[in-house]
Short mmCIF file of C-alpha atoms and ligand atoms in Angstrom, two decimals:
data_model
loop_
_atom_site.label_atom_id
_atom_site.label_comp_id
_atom_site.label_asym_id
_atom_site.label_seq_id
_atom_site.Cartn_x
_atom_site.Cartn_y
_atom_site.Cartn_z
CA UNK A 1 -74.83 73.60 -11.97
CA UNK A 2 -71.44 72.30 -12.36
CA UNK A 3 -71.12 68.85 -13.15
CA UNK A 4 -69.50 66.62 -10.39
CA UNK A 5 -70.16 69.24 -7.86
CA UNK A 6 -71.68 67.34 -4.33
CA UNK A 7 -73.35 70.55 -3.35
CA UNK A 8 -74.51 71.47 -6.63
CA UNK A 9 -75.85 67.91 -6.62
CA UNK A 10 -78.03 68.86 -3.43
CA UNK A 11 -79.16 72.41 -4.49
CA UNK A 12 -80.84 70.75 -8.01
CA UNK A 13 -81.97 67.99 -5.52
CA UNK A 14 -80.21 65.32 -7.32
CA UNK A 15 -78.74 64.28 -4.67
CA UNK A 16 -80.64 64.09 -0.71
CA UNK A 17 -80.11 66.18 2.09
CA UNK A 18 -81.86 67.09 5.02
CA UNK A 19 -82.66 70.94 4.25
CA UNK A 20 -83.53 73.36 6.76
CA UNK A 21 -83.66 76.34 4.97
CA UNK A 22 -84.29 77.31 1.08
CA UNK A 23 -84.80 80.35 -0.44
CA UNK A 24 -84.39 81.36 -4.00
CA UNK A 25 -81.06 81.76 -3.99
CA UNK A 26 -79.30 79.79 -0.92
CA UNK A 27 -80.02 76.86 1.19
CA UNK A 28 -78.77 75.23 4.34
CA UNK A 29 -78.90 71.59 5.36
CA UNK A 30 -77.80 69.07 7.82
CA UNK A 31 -73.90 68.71 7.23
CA UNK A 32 -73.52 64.71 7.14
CA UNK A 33 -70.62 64.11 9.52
CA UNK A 34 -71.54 67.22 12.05
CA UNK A 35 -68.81 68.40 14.35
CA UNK A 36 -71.16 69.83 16.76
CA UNK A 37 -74.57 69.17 17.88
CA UNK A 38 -75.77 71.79 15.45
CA UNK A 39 -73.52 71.32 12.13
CA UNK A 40 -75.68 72.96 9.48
CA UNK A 41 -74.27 74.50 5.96
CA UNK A 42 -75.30 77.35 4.16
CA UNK A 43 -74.79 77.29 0.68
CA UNK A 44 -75.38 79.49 -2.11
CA UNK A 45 -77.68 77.38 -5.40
CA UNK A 46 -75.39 78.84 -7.89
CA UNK A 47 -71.84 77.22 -7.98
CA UNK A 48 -68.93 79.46 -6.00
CA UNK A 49 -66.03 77.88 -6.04
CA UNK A 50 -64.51 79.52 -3.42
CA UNK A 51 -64.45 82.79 -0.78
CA UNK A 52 -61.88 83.89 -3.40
CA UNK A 53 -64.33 83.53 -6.05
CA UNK A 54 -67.42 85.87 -4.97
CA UNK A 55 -67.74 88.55 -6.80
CA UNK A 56 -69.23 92.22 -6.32
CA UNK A 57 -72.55 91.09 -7.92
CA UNK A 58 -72.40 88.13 -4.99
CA UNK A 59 -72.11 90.50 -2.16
CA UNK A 60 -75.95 90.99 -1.59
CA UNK A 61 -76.39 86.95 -1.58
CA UNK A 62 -73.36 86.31 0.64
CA UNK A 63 -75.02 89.37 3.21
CA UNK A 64 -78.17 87.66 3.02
CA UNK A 65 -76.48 84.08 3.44
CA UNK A 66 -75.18 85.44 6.84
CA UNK A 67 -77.99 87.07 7.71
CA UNK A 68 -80.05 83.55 7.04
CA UNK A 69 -77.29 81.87 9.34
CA UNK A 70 -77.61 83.82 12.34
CA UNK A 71 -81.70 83.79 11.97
CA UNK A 72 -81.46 79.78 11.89
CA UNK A 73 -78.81 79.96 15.12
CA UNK A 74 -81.71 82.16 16.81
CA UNK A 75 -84.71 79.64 15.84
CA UNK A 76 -82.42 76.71 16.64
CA UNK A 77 -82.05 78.30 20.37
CA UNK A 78 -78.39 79.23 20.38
CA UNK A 79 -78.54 82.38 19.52
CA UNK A 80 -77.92 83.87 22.91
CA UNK A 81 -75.58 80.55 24.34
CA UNK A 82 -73.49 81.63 21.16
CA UNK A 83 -72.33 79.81 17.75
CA UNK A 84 -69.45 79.90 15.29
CA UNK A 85 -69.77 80.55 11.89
CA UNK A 86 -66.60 78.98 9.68
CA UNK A 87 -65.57 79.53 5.71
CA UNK A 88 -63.07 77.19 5.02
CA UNK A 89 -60.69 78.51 1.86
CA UNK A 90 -58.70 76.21 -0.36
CA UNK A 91 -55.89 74.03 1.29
CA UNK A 92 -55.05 75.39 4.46
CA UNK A 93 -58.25 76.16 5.39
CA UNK A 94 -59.25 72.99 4.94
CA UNK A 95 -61.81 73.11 2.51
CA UNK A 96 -63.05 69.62 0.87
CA UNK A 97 -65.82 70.76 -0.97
CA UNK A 98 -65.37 73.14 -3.60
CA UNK A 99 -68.63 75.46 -3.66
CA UNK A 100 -68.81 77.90 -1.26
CA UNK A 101 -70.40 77.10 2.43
CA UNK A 102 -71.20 78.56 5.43
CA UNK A 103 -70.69 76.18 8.57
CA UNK A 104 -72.80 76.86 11.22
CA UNK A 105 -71.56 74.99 14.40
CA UNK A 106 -73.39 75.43 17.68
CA UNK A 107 -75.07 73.44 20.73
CA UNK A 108 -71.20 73.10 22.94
CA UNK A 109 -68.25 75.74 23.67
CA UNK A 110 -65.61 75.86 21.26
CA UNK A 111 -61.74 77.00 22.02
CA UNK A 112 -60.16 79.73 20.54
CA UNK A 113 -57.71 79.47 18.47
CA UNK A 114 -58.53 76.68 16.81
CA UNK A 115 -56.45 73.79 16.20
P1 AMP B 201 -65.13 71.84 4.06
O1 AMP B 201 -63.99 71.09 4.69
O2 AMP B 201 -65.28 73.23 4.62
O3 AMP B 201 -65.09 71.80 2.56
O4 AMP B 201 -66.42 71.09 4.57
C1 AMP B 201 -67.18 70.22 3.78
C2 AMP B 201 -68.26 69.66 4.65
O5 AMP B 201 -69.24 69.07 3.82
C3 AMP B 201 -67.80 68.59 5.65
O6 AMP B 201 -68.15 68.99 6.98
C4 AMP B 201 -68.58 67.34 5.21
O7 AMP B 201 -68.98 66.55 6.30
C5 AMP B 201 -69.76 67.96 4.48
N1 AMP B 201 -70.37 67.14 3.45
C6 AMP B 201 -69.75 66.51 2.41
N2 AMP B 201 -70.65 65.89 1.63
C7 AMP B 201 -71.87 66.12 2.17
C8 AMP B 201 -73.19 65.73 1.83
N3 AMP B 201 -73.47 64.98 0.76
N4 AMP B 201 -74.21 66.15 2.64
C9 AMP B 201 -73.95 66.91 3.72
N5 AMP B 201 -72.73 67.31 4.08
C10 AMP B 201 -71.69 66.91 3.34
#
């Protein structure tokens, strides 16, 4: 847990979300201003910074992370229509919140590249 941390907030529970998923070492909730008609997040409960910041002991969780995502995209119905998956890293890629997520954005078509 690191203090000030939104999503560290939500994994202790300090914080609400609407969680779809929780394991023992990741969860995924409802993002809160979703881009798509499926906006979910995967995160992982310990605090990641950043893609930059996983480590070789964090390469099982972030397999099973993606594995979890593409499970939920399957239960959720989209699995065949299609989804994208998006890891925003520091500035220019736009990230906001500083512990690691998984966006998982389905439910319309989305253009390639993006803007
Ligand atoms: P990023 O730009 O990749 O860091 O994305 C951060 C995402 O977190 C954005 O899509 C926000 O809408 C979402 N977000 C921020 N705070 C919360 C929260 N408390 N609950 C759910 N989603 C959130």
């Amino acid at each position: 847990m690191t203090d000030d941390c939104v999503f560290c907030k939500i994994a202790e529970k300090q914080i609400p979300a609407k969680v779809v998923y929780e394991d023992d070492l990741f969860l995924a909730f409802e993002d809160l201003d979703p881009k798509a008609p499926l906006h979910l997040l995967f995160i992982p409960k310990k605090h990641i910074s950043t893609l930059n910041d996983i480590s070789e002991r964090d390469i099982d969780l972030a397999g099973r992370m993606l594995k979890a995502v593409s499970s939920v995209a399957v239960s959720k119905g989209i699995g065949e229509t299609g989804y994208r998956v998006v890891i925003n890293c520091n500035r220019d890629g736009g990230q906001e919140v500083f512990h690691l997520h998984f966006h998982l954005l389905g439910g319309r078509a989305f253009g390639w590249p993006p803007g």
